[in-house]
Tab-separated table of C-alpha atoms and ligand atoms in Angstrom:
chain	number	residue	atom	x	y	z
A	1	MET	CA	-175.633	65.399	-0.025
A	2	THR	CA	-179.163	64.653	-0.409
A	3	SER	CA	-180.105	62.968	2.551
A	4	ALA	CA	-182.729	65.396	3.998
A	5	ASP	CA	-182.560	63.787	7.622
A	6	VAL	CA	-178.838	65.792	8.583
A	7	SER	CA	-177.784	66.793	11.518
A	8	ARG	CA	-176.495	70.882	12.139
A	9	ARG	CA	-173.380	69.898	12.273
A	10	ASP	CA	-173.219	67.603	8.995
A	11	PHE	CA	-175.551	70.136	7.342
A	12	LEU	CA	-173.166	73.208	8.246
A	13	HIS	CA	-169.804	70.797	7.206
A	14	ALA	CA	-171.317	68.870	4.505
A	15	THR	CA	-172.802	71.886	1.944
A	16	GLY	CA	-168.502	72.839	1.898
A	17	ALA	CA	-167.314	76.857	1.358
A	18	ALA	CA	-167.946	78.997	-1.760
A	19	THR	CA	-172.146	77.424	-1.900
A	20	LEU	CA	-175.071	78.463	-0.781
A	21	GLY	CA	-175.122	75.776	1.231
A	22	ALA	CA	-172.349	77.796	3.013
A	23	ALA	CA	-174.281	80.764	3.560
A	24	ILE	CA	-177.187	78.769	5.162
A	25	ALA	CA	-174.678	77.340	7.637
A	26	ARG	CA	-172.853	80.534	8.383
A	27	ALA	CA	-176.733	81.937	9.251
A	28	SER	CA	-178.115	81.798	12.664
A	29	PRO	CA	-179.423	79.163	13.420
A	30	ALA	CA	-182.813	78.837	14.077
A	31	ALA	CA	-181.917	78.761	18.153
A	32	PRO	CA	-178.988	77.305	20.354
A	33	ALA	CA	-179.222	73.997	20.935
A	34	ALA	CA	-180.827	72.404	24.047
A	35	SER	CA	-177.766	71.353	25.292
A	36	GLN	CA	-176.587	75.318	25.099
A	37	ARG	CA	-179.683	76.685	26.337
A	38	PRO	CA	-180.706	77.094	30.396
A	39	GLN	CA	-181.575	73.957	32.261
A	40	TYR	CA	-184.336	74.151	34.711
A	41	ASP	CA	-186.688	71.979	37.134
A	42	LYS	CA	-189.611	73.616	36.935
A	43	LYS	CA	-192.030	70.989	35.711
A	44	ILE	CA	-195.535	71.938	33.997
A	45	ARG	CA	-198.437	68.961	34.328
A	46	MET	CA	-200.408	68.626	31.932
A	47	GLY	CA	-203.589	67.269	30.921
A	48	ILE	CA	-204.135	65.720	27.224
A	49	VAL	CA	-207.798	65.473	26.378
A	50	GLY	CA	-208.185	63.370	23.068
A	51	GLY	CA	-207.574	60.395	23.134
A	52	GLY	CA	-206.956	60.221	18.623
A	53	PHE	CA	-204.587	62.262	17.396
A	54	GLY	CA	-203.970	63.675	21.416
A	55	ALA	CA	-202.361	60.346	21.456
A	56	SER	CA	-199.218	60.795	19.169
A	57	PHE	CA	-197.639	63.434	21.051
A	58	GLN	CA	-194.643	62.435	23.217
A	59	TRP	CA	-195.371	65.184	26.329
A	60	HIS	CA	-194.420	61.996	28.144
A	61	LEU	CA	-190.261	62.422	26.781
A	62	ASP	CA	-190.269	66.080	27.983
A	63	PRO	CA	-187.793	66.809	30.729
A	64	ASN	CA	-189.897	69.458	31.983
A	65	CYS	CA	-193.461	67.867	31.902
A	66	ILE	CA	-195.484	65.852	33.277
A	67	VAL	CA	-198.619	64.197	32.167
A	68	GLU	CA	-201.090	64.663	34.989
A	69	ALA	CA	-203.517	64.007	33.842
A	70	VAL	CA	-205.614	62.428	30.456
A	71	SER	CA	-209.397	62.447	29.560
A	72	ASP	CA	-211.150	61.736	26.092
A	73	LEU	CA	-215.048	60.797	26.971
A	74	ARG	CA	-214.943	57.992	24.931
A	75	THR	CA	-213.387	54.910	27.037
A	76	ASP	CA	-211.040	53.236	24.721
A	77	ARG	CA	-209.307	56.891	23.909
A	78	ARG	CA	-209.047	56.944	27.481
A	79	GLU	CA	-207.279	53.786	28.044
A	80	ARG	CA	-205.089	54.494	24.779
A	81	LEU	CA	-204.558	57.960	26.528
A	82	ILE	CA	-203.214	56.183	30.183
A	83	LYS	CA	-200.989	53.850	27.667
A	84	VAL	CA	-199.107	55.831	25.914
A	85	TYR	CA	-198.310	58.377	28.450
A	86	LYS	CA	-198.274	56.342	31.864
A	87	CYS	CA	-200.663	58.888	32.838
A	88	GLU	CA	-202.481	56.445	35.866
A	89	LYS	CA	-205.096	59.455	37.158
A	90	SER	CA	-207.640	60.461	33.834
A	91	HIS	CA	-211.164	62.344	34.123
A	92	GLU	CA	-214.005	61.293	31.874
A	93	SER	CA	-214.552	64.717	30.295
A	94	LEU	CA	-213.049	67.719	29.293
A	95	GLU	CA	-215.308	69.778	31.653
A	96	LYS	CA	-214.076	67.563	34.747
A	97	LEU	CA	-210.379	67.471	33.972
A	98	ILE	CA	-210.457	71.531	33.437
A	99	LEU	CA	-211.026	71.387	37.715
A	100	ASP	CA	-208.307	69.215	38.484
A	101	ASP	CA	-206.622	71.592	40.505
A	102	ASP	CA	-203.053	69.797	40.180
A	103	ILE	CA	-203.108	70.852	36.484
A	104	ASP	CA	-201.434	73.813	35.133
A	105	ALA	CA	-201.919	73.619	31.607
A	106	VAL	CA	-204.260	71.726	29.267
A	107	ALA	CA	-204.160	70.035	25.447
A	108	VAL	CA	-207.080	70.702	23.148
A	109	PHE	CA	-207.097	67.815	21.290
A	110	THR	CA	-210.702	67.558	20.505
A	111	GLY	CA	-213.167	67.896	17.818
A	112	ALA	CA	-212.365	71.728	15.382
A	113	PRO	CA	-215.561	72.842	15.528
A	114	ASP	CA	-215.157	72.452	19.436
A	115	HIS	CA	-211.671	74.044	20.292
A	116	VAL	CA	-212.908	77.605	21.205
A	117	ARG	CA	-215.729	76.258	23.272
A	118	HIS	CA	-213.372	74.082	25.059
A	119	CYS	CA	-209.959	76.324	24.694
A	120	VAL	CA	-212.035	79.433	26.480
A	121	ALA	CA	-213.168	76.787	29.055
A	122	VAL	CA	-209.347	75.688	29.667
A	123	MET	CA	-208.517	79.220	29.905
A	124	ASN	CA	-211.108	80.086	32.810
A	125	THR	CA	-209.603	78.455	34.718
A	126	GLY	CA	-206.746	80.283	34.877
A	127	LYS	CA	-204.834	77.264	32.913
A	128	HIS	CA	-202.190	77.546	29.812
A	129	CYS	CA	-203.721	75.900	26.636
A	130	ILE	CA	-202.529	74.622	23.353
A	131	SER	CA	-205.003	73.317	20.840
A	132	ALA	CA	-205.362	71.417	17.867
A	133	VAL	CA	-205.537	73.344	14.540
A	134	PRO	CA	-207.719	74.801	13.677
A	135	ALA	CA	-207.960	77.592	16.474
A	136	GLY	CA	-211.807	78.190	15.620
A	137	MET	CA	-214.413	78.169	13.242
A	138	SER	CA	-215.508	81.448	12.752
A	139	LEU	CA	-214.332	85.275	12.746
A	140	GLU	CA	-216.792	85.980	16.267
A	141	GLU	CA	-214.801	82.619	17.231
A	142	CYS	CA	-211.840	83.997	16.828
A	143	GLU	CA	-212.148	86.289	18.858
A	144	GLU	CA	-213.616	84.823	21.646
A	145	LEU	CA	-210.188	83.016	21.718
A	146	ILE	CA	-208.020	86.046	22.362
A	147	GLU	CA	-210.689	87.956	24.452
A	148	ALA	CA	-210.545	84.804	27.280
A	149	LYS	CA	-206.454	84.136	26.570
A	150	GLU	CA	-205.877	88.477	27.831
A	151	ARG	CA	-208.858	88.273	30.064
A	152	ASN	CA	-207.119	85.181	32.224
A	153	GLY	CA	-203.917	86.407	31.480
A	154	VAL	CA	-203.078	82.441	30.131
A	155	LYS	CA	-200.949	81.354	27.345
A	156	TYR	CA	-202.694	79.881	24.429
A	157	MET	CA	-200.580	78.588	21.510
A	158	MET	CA	-201.653	76.392	18.468
A	159	ALA	CA	-200.173	73.534	18.032
A	160	GLU	CA	-199.620	73.586	13.896
A	161	THR	CA	-196.823	70.956	12.547
A	162	SER	CA	-196.079	72.859	9.023
A	163	HIS	CA	-194.448	75.206	11.585
A	164	TYR	CA	-192.208	72.555	12.680
A	165	ARG	CA	-191.334	70.948	9.683
A	166	ALA	CA	-187.562	70.648	8.733
A	167	PRO	CA	-187.557	72.556	5.438
A	168	ALA	CA	-189.798	75.511	7.179
A	169	MET	CA	-187.586	75.443	9.860
A	170	LEU	CA	-184.259	76.769	7.281
A	171	MET	CA	-187.241	79.035	5.800
A	172	ARG	CA	-188.026	80.444	8.679
A	173	GLN	CA	-184.097	80.469	9.426
A	174	LEU	CA	-182.931	81.726	5.648
A	175	TYR	CA	-186.151	84.966	5.745
A	176	GLN	CA	-184.675	86.217	9.086
A	177	ASP	CA	-181.400	86.274	8.246
A	178	GLY	CA	-182.081	88.223	5.541
A	179	ILE	CA	-180.706	85.321	2.320
A	180	PHE	CA	-183.869	84.564	1.069
A	181	GLY	CA	-185.094	88.025	0.862
A	182	GLU	CA	-188.458	88.654	0.088
A	183	ILE	CA	-190.590	85.953	-0.618
A	184	LEU	CA	-192.864	87.686	-3.194
A	185	TYR	CA	-194.884	84.363	-3.836
A	186	SER	CA	-195.504	81.043	-2.496
A	187	GLU	CA	-197.518	78.077	-3.295
A	188	VAL	CA	-199.335	76.162	-0.166
A	189	GLU	CA	-200.915	73.538	-0.120
A	190	TYR	CA	-202.811	70.270	1.500
A	191	TYR	CA	-204.067	67.661	0.112
A	192	HIS	CA	-206.051	64.311	1.812
A	193	PRO	CA	-207.892	62.129	-1.048
A	194	MET	CA	-210.546	60.775	0.474
A	195	ASP	CA	-212.662	59.610	-2.406
A	196	PRO	CA	-216.010	58.837	-1.951
A	197	GLY	CA	-216.707	55.317	-0.660
A	198	SER	CA	-212.993	54.641	0.368
A	199	LYS	CA	-212.647	53.127	3.495
A	200	GLU	CA	-210.668	56.400	5.230
A	201	ARG	CA	-213.365	58.757	4.215
A	202	GLN	CA	-215.520	56.017	6.120
A	203	ARG	CA	-213.559	55.840	9.137
A	204	LEU	CA	-213.071	59.526	9.495
A	205	TRP	CA	-216.834	60.764	8.616
A	206	TYR	CA	-219.002	58.050	10.362
A	207	TYR	CA	-218.412	57.078	14.331
A	208	GLN	CA	-220.758	54.403	15.186
A	209	GLY	CA	-222.950	54.645	12.548
A	210	LYS	CA	-223.367	59.187	12.878
A	211	PRO	CA	-221.755	61.820	11.021
A	212	THR	CA	-218.826	63.183	13.118
A	213	TRP	CA	-217.169	66.311	12.995
A	214	ARG	CA	-214.875	65.658	10.021
A	215	HIS	CA	-218.409	64.783	7.711
A	216	CYS	CA	-218.883	67.093	4.841
A	217	TYR	CA	-216.032	69.503	6.870
A	218	PRO	CA	-215.800	72.873	5.111
A	219	PRO	CA	-211.568	72.448	3.112
A	220	MET	CA	-211.099	76.137	3.465
A	221	LEU	CA	-211.804	76.219	7.220
A	222	TYR	CA	-208.701	73.675	7.677
A	223	PRO	CA	-206.246	76.035	6.431
A	224	THR	CA	-203.542	76.351	8.875
A	225	HIS	CA	-201.651	73.056	7.634
A	226	CYS	CA	-200.945	76.134	4.269
A	227	THR	CA	-201.549	78.688	5.304
A	228	ASP	CA	-198.184	78.529	8.768
A	229	PHE	CA	-195.670	78.428	6.052
A	230	VAL	CA	-195.965	82.363	4.835
A	231	VAL	CA	-196.876	83.540	8.436
A	232	GLY	CA	-195.308	81.027	10.479
A	233	VAL	CA	-191.898	82.058	8.364
A	234	THR	CA	-191.976	85.615	7.642
A	235	GLY	CA	-194.562	86.685	10.167
A	236	GLU	CA	-196.905	88.680	6.980
A	237	ARG	CA	-200.324	88.565	7.351
A	238	PHE	CA	-203.432	88.180	4.952
A	239	VAL	CA	-204.499	90.698	4.313
A	240	GLU	CA	-207.061	89.450	1.229
A	241	VAL	CA	-208.540	87.067	-0.927
A	242	SER	CA	-211.027	85.515	-3.531
A	243	CYS	CA	-211.499	81.285	-3.514
A	244	MET	CA	-213.007	79.406	-5.781
A	245	GLY	CA	-214.468	76.108	-4.469
A	246	ALA	CA	-215.086	73.415	-6.042
A	247	GLY	CA	-217.546	70.602	-5.201
A	248	PRO	CA	-218.636	66.898	-5.750
A	249	ASP	CA	-220.808	66.867	-8.541
A	250	ASP	CA	-223.715	64.553	-7.333
A	251	ASP	CA	-222.540	62.965	-3.436
A	252	PRO	CA	-225.957	62.304	-1.460
A	253	GLU	CA	-223.424	62.600	1.272
A	254	PHE	CA	-223.080	66.109	1.184
A	255	GLU	CA	-227.418	66.872	0.999
A	256	ASN	CA	-228.222	68.873	4.168
A	257	ASN	CA	-224.982	68.662	5.718
A	258	GLN	CA	-223.896	70.320	9.153
A	259	TYR	CA	-222.165	73.085	8.067
A	260	ASN	CA	-223.960	73.474	4.616
A	261	ASN	CA	-220.634	72.614	2.992
A	262	PRO	CA	-220.923	72.090	-0.851
A	263	PHE	CA	-217.463	71.631	-1.809
A	264	ASP	CA	-214.403	69.056	-1.668
A	265	THR	CA	-212.253	72.146	-2.961
A	266	GLY	CA	-210.834	75.107	-2.615
A	267	VAL	CA	-208.621	77.119	-4.447
A	268	ALA	CA	-207.501	80.429	-2.928
A	269	LEU	CA	-205.192	83.668	-4.016
A	270	LEU	CA	-204.497	86.086	-1.067
A	271	ARG	CA	-202.414	88.602	-1.321
A	272	THR	CA	-200.542	89.983	2.171
A	273	ASP	CA	-200.109	92.790	4.274
A	274	ARG	CA	-196.447	92.912	2.412
A	275	GLY	CA	-198.542	92.509	-1.340
A	276	ASN	CA	-197.361	89.224	-1.626
A	277	ILE	CA	-199.272	86.689	-3.356
A	278	CYS	CA	-199.775	83.364	-2.558
A	279	ARG	CA	-202.285	80.406	-3.378
A	280	CYS	CA	-203.365	77.934	-0.887
A	281	ASN	CA	-204.991	75.066	-2.182
A	282	ARG	CA	-206.854	72.435	0.110
A	283	SER	CA	-208.397	69.268	-1.466
A	284	ARG	CA	-209.841	66.399	-0.754
A	285	THR	CA	-210.741	64.846	-4.414
A	286	LEU	CA	-207.607	66.124	-6.248
A	287	HIS	CA	-205.476	63.484	-6.865
A	288	ALA	CA	-202.422	64.364	-4.252
A	289	HIS	CA	-201.112	64.245	-1.101
A	290	GLY	CA	-199.876	66.009	1.681
A	291	GLU	CA	-198.541	68.982	3.143
A	292	ARG	CA	-196.255	71.051	1.397
A	293	ALA	CA	-195.363	74.820	0.338
A	294	GLN	CA	-192.916	76.328	-2.201
A	295	TRP	CA	-191.651	79.958	-2.164
A	296	PHE	CA	-190.684	81.830	-4.662
A	297	GLY	CA	-188.199	85.506	-4.255
A	298	ASP	CA	-186.465	87.367	-7.317
A	299	THR	CA	-183.220	85.405	-6.586
A	300	MET	CA	-184.327	81.725	-4.576
A	301	SER	CA	-186.256	79.780	-4.811
A	302	ALA	CA	-187.358	76.534	-2.106
A	303	PHE	CA	-189.001	73.687	-2.844
A	304	MET	CA	-190.167	71.032	-0.388
A	305	SER	CA	-190.069	67.619	-1.231
A	306	SER	CA	-194.144	66.414	-2.685
A	307	TRP	CA	-195.628	62.823	-3.682
A	308	ALA	CA	-195.133	63.411	-7.321
A	309	GLY	CA	-191.558	63.929	-7.234
A	310	GLN	CA	-190.325	67.302	-6.116
A	311	PRO	CA	-187.168	66.529	-4.501
A	312	PHE	CA	-186.239	68.705	-1.356
A	313	VAL	CA	-184.093	71.837	-3.325
A	314	VAL	CA	-182.903	75.822	-2.644
A	315	LYS	CA	-181.723	77.702	-5.802
A	316	GLN	CA	-180.191	79.761	-6.603
A	317	GLU	CA	-178.691	81.393	-10.017
A	318	GLY	CA	-174.993	80.714	-10.232
A	319	LYS	CA	-175.001	79.290	-7.098
A	320	PRO	CA	-175.053	75.048	-6.579
A	321	ASN	CA	-178.404	74.371	-5.668
A	322	VAL	CA	-178.439	73.042	-1.322
A	323	THR	CA	-180.276	69.760	-1.138
A	324	ALA	CA	-180.175	69.264	1.929
A	325	HIS	CA	-181.839	70.648	4.901
A	326	PRO	CA	-181.324	70.026	7.935
A	327	ASP	CA	-183.192	67.918	10.807
A	328	TYR	CA	-183.068	70.312	14.166
A	329	MET	CA	-183.033	67.475	16.601
A	330	ASP	CA	-180.053	69.242	18.919
A	331	LEU	CA	-183.197	71.933	19.795
A	332	LEU	CA	-184.808	69.062	21.074
A	333	PRO	CA	-183.110	67.491	25.140
A	334	GLU	CA	-181.771	64.155	24.565
A	335	PRO	CA	-184.469	61.969	25.133
A	336	MET	CA	-186.771	63.596	22.418
A	337	ARG	CA	-184.878	63.304	19.388
A	338	VAL	CA	-187.268	60.436	18.300
A	339	LYS	CA	-188.849	60.239	14.630
A	340	THR	CA	-192.909	61.983	15.723
A	341	GLY	CA	-195.404	62.479	13.384
A	342	HIS	CA	-195.939	65.397	10.828
A	343	GLY	CA	-192.162	65.722	9.399
A	344	ASN	CA	-191.194	65.144	12.495
A	345	SER	CA	-192.953	68.350	14.026
A	346	HIS	CA	-194.699	66.397	17.461
A	347	THR	CA	-191.319	66.451	20.014
A	348	PHE	CA	-190.485	70.395	18.566
A	349	LEU	CA	-194.803	71.047	19.147
A	350	THR	CA	-194.841	70.110	22.872
A	351	HIS	CA	-191.076	71.113	23.667
A	352	GLU	CA	-192.617	74.931	22.343
A	353	PHE	CA	-195.321	74.869	24.643
A	354	ILE	CA	-193.532	73.485	27.739
A	355	MET	CA	-190.989	75.746	27.561
A	356	ALA	CA	-192.706	78.853	26.889
A	357	LEU	CA	-194.381	77.912	30.228
A	358	VAL	CA	-190.900	77.585	31.993
A	359	GLU	CA	-189.909	80.790	30.783
A	360	ASP	CA	-192.677	82.265	30.858
A	361	ARG	CA	-192.819	84.006	27.367
A	362	GLU	CA	-195.279	83.654	24.713
A	363	PRO	CA	-194.774	80.693	22.641
A	364	VAL	CA	-193.958	80.836	19.131
A	365	ILE	CA	-197.504	80.019	17.926
A	366	ASP	CA	-199.305	82.048	20.176
A	367	VAL	CA	-202.661	83.253	19.732
A	368	TYR	CA	-202.573	86.112	17.676
A	369	THR	CA	-200.462	83.404	14.888
A	370	ALA	CA	-202.796	81.431	15.190
A	371	VAL	CA	-206.039	83.759	14.324
A	372	ALA	CA	-203.975	85.031	11.629
A	373	GLU	CA	-203.497	81.448	10.277
A	374	THR	CA	-207.322	80.690	10.797
A	375	ALA	CA	-208.310	84.001	9.543
A	376	PRO	CA	-208.003	83.402	6.060
A	377	GLY	CA	-209.762	80.024	5.545
A	378	ILE	CA	-212.892	81.316	7.210
A	379	VAL	CA	-212.643	84.697	4.470
A	380	ALA	CA	-211.757	82.388	1.529
A	381	HIS	CA	-214.896	79.601	2.240
A	382	GLU	CA	-216.979	83.116	2.838
A	383	SER	CA	-215.375	83.960	-0.722
A	384	ALA	CA	-215.910	80.976	-2.196
A	385	LEU	CA	-219.915	80.996	-1.469
A	386	SER	CA	-219.901	84.305	-3.189
A	387	GLY	CA	-218.658	82.727	-6.067
A	388	GLY	CA	-215.170	84.404	-5.814
A	389	GLU	CA	-215.906	87.852	-4.869
A	390	LYS	CA	-212.577	89.480	-3.486
A	391	LEU	CA	-213.391	89.792	0.234
A	392	LYS	CA	-211.010	91.712	3.113
A	393	ILE	CA	-209.290	89.622	6.000
A	394	PRO	CA	-209.677	91.085	9.468
A	395	SER	CA	-206.273	92.313	11.370
A	396	PHE	CA	-207.249	90.532	14.925
A	397	ASP	CA	-203.183	92.066	16.389
A	398	PRO	CA	-203.354	94.501	18.763
A	399	GLN	CA	-203.162	97.499	18.214
A	400	LYS	CA	-199.596	98.798	18.208
B	501	NAD	N1	-201.924	68.082	11.278
B	501	NAD	C1	-202.287	68.152	12.426
B	501	NAD	O1	-202.008	69.259	12.998
B	501	NAD	C2	-203.396	67.416	12.699
B	501	NAD	C3	-203.624	65.652	12.159
B	501	NAD	C4	-204.946	65.942	13.155
B	501	NAD	C5	-205.790	66.120	13.255
B	501	NAD	N2	-205.875	67.531	14.304
B	501	NAD	C6	-206.771	67.903	14.551
B	501	NAD	O2	-206.439	67.516	15.578
B	501	NAD	C7	-208.135	67.760	16.035
B	501	NAD	C8	-208.504	65.722	17.228
B	501	NAD	O3	-208.497	65.158	15.606
B	501	NAD	P1	-209.135	63.414	16.000
B	501	NAD	O4	-208.465	63.152	14.662
B	501	NAD	O5	-208.280	62.740	17.070
B	501	NAD	O6	-210.695	64.513	15.648
B	501	NAD	P2	-211.850	62.957	17.259
B	501	NAD	O7	-212.861	63.413	16.628
B	501	NAD	O8	-210.900	61.366	15.917
B	501	NAD	O9	-211.245	62.638	17.744
B	501	NAD	C9	-211.644	64.531	19.022
B	501	NAD	C10	-211.960	62.772	20.550
B	501	NAD	O10	-211.725	64.430	21.192
B	501	NAD	C11	-212.820	63.711	22.220
B	501	NAD	N3	-213.656	65.279	23.292
B	501	NAD	C12	-215.125	65.791	22.433
B	501	NAD	N4	-215.213	66.435	23.556
B	501	NAD	C13	-214.601	66.325	24.818
B	501	NAD	C14	-214.981	66.153	26.145
B	501	NAD	N5	-215.615	67.094	26.094
B	501	NAD	N6	-214.109	65.626	27.203
B	501	NAD	C15	-213.327	64.535	26.246
B	501	NAD	N7	-213.092	64.275	25.143
B	501	NAD	C16	-213.683	64.821	24.226
B	501	NAD	C17	-213.841	62.651	22.187
B	501	NAD	O11	-214.459	61.817	22.079
B	501	NAD	C18	-212.256	62.012	20.513
B	501	NAD	O12	-211.812	61.415	21.291
B	501	NAD	C19	-209.270	68.217	15.831
B	501	NAD	O13	-209.456	69.443	15.760
B	501	NAD	C20	-208.196	67.451	13.895
B	501	NAD	O14	-207.934	69.002	13.572
B	501	NAD	C21	-204.540	68.147	13.352
């Protein structure tokens, strides 16, 4: 059994009796299949803002969602959103869209430096909010986001794609059922190579000749694809970090950049509130690609597949390797069981947000989780700027 895309039922069947796979199969599923959950008639009316990455979701396939209106400052992107979500109504800006009383919740897929300002504006109108990553750009912004969510009594979710990559879902299941045990050490990484002068960098760093928000963006201020592999699996919090930054040597692009950022790469060592260690890499320059993790306990380890050739595998001493993972598609309503971006995570994210609103509960990647995944990168960047100094990461969780 080598395929990574198997249904939960096939996985259970194929992994056999005396194996680790059997233990995994016996483990409680991450959630009941969609068909076994209560069915609701309620429809959430969404406003979608941002027609770049924001046009790559499947809101319109969710039986409990109506895309009420879309928005982008750019006409071409507004038209793209209208087409993708088959939605007739559009507004010229987020600022206008949030005044629309027919909208219950807004998806904010604008540039990272705008997230907190935009999400706070959404929540101040009493609307729920789902935001692209990261949650914010500074510790002050993290605080502001939590304050706005609590003051307005609305729901907030961060759309972190790593959370719904199938290997991460399996790891969550193994951890929560006590099969994996403590994750003593993890290696998490997000590599997105952009060579100087490459078309990719030009496309992302400039729009109509002007630098975009991505231009010279500090790599550690985009940490959540990595940090979710720990916070999103075990619920642990990172409490301290030491980070080394490496810059481009002679890249004129970096002179007087908007973030005053000297780095293209960050390598951070973090400790969690349970004393466990994590090595987190973020880079635009290293010859590597993708978003992945490997987790180590004292009797088990698990490796996500990599661009470099590492296959997916769960290893346990004295037991056969498990080389497949369920695809978890049965957690989604039938119309949403389609291949999507970032390891098929897109439909899982939108469905979780919609179900949280329908069921009137906090979404899985709630504001506290979002900030617990974002703040470690903010402090890591500070650490890198001070030559790797070990710094404490503040907790934003409610006092118990
Ligand atoms: N795997 C992932 O989770 C993932 C992948 C890609 C991008 N992202 C995130 O998604 C977000 C969007 O990324 P992108 O590549 O599409 O960025 P982008 O800059 O290309 O697109 C942002 C869009 O927001 C629009 N916008 C900005 N302010 C607005 C306003 N006030 N009203 C209406 N529209 C407004 C802009 O016109 C632009 O089209 C970013 O925060 C990025 O970090 C996440």
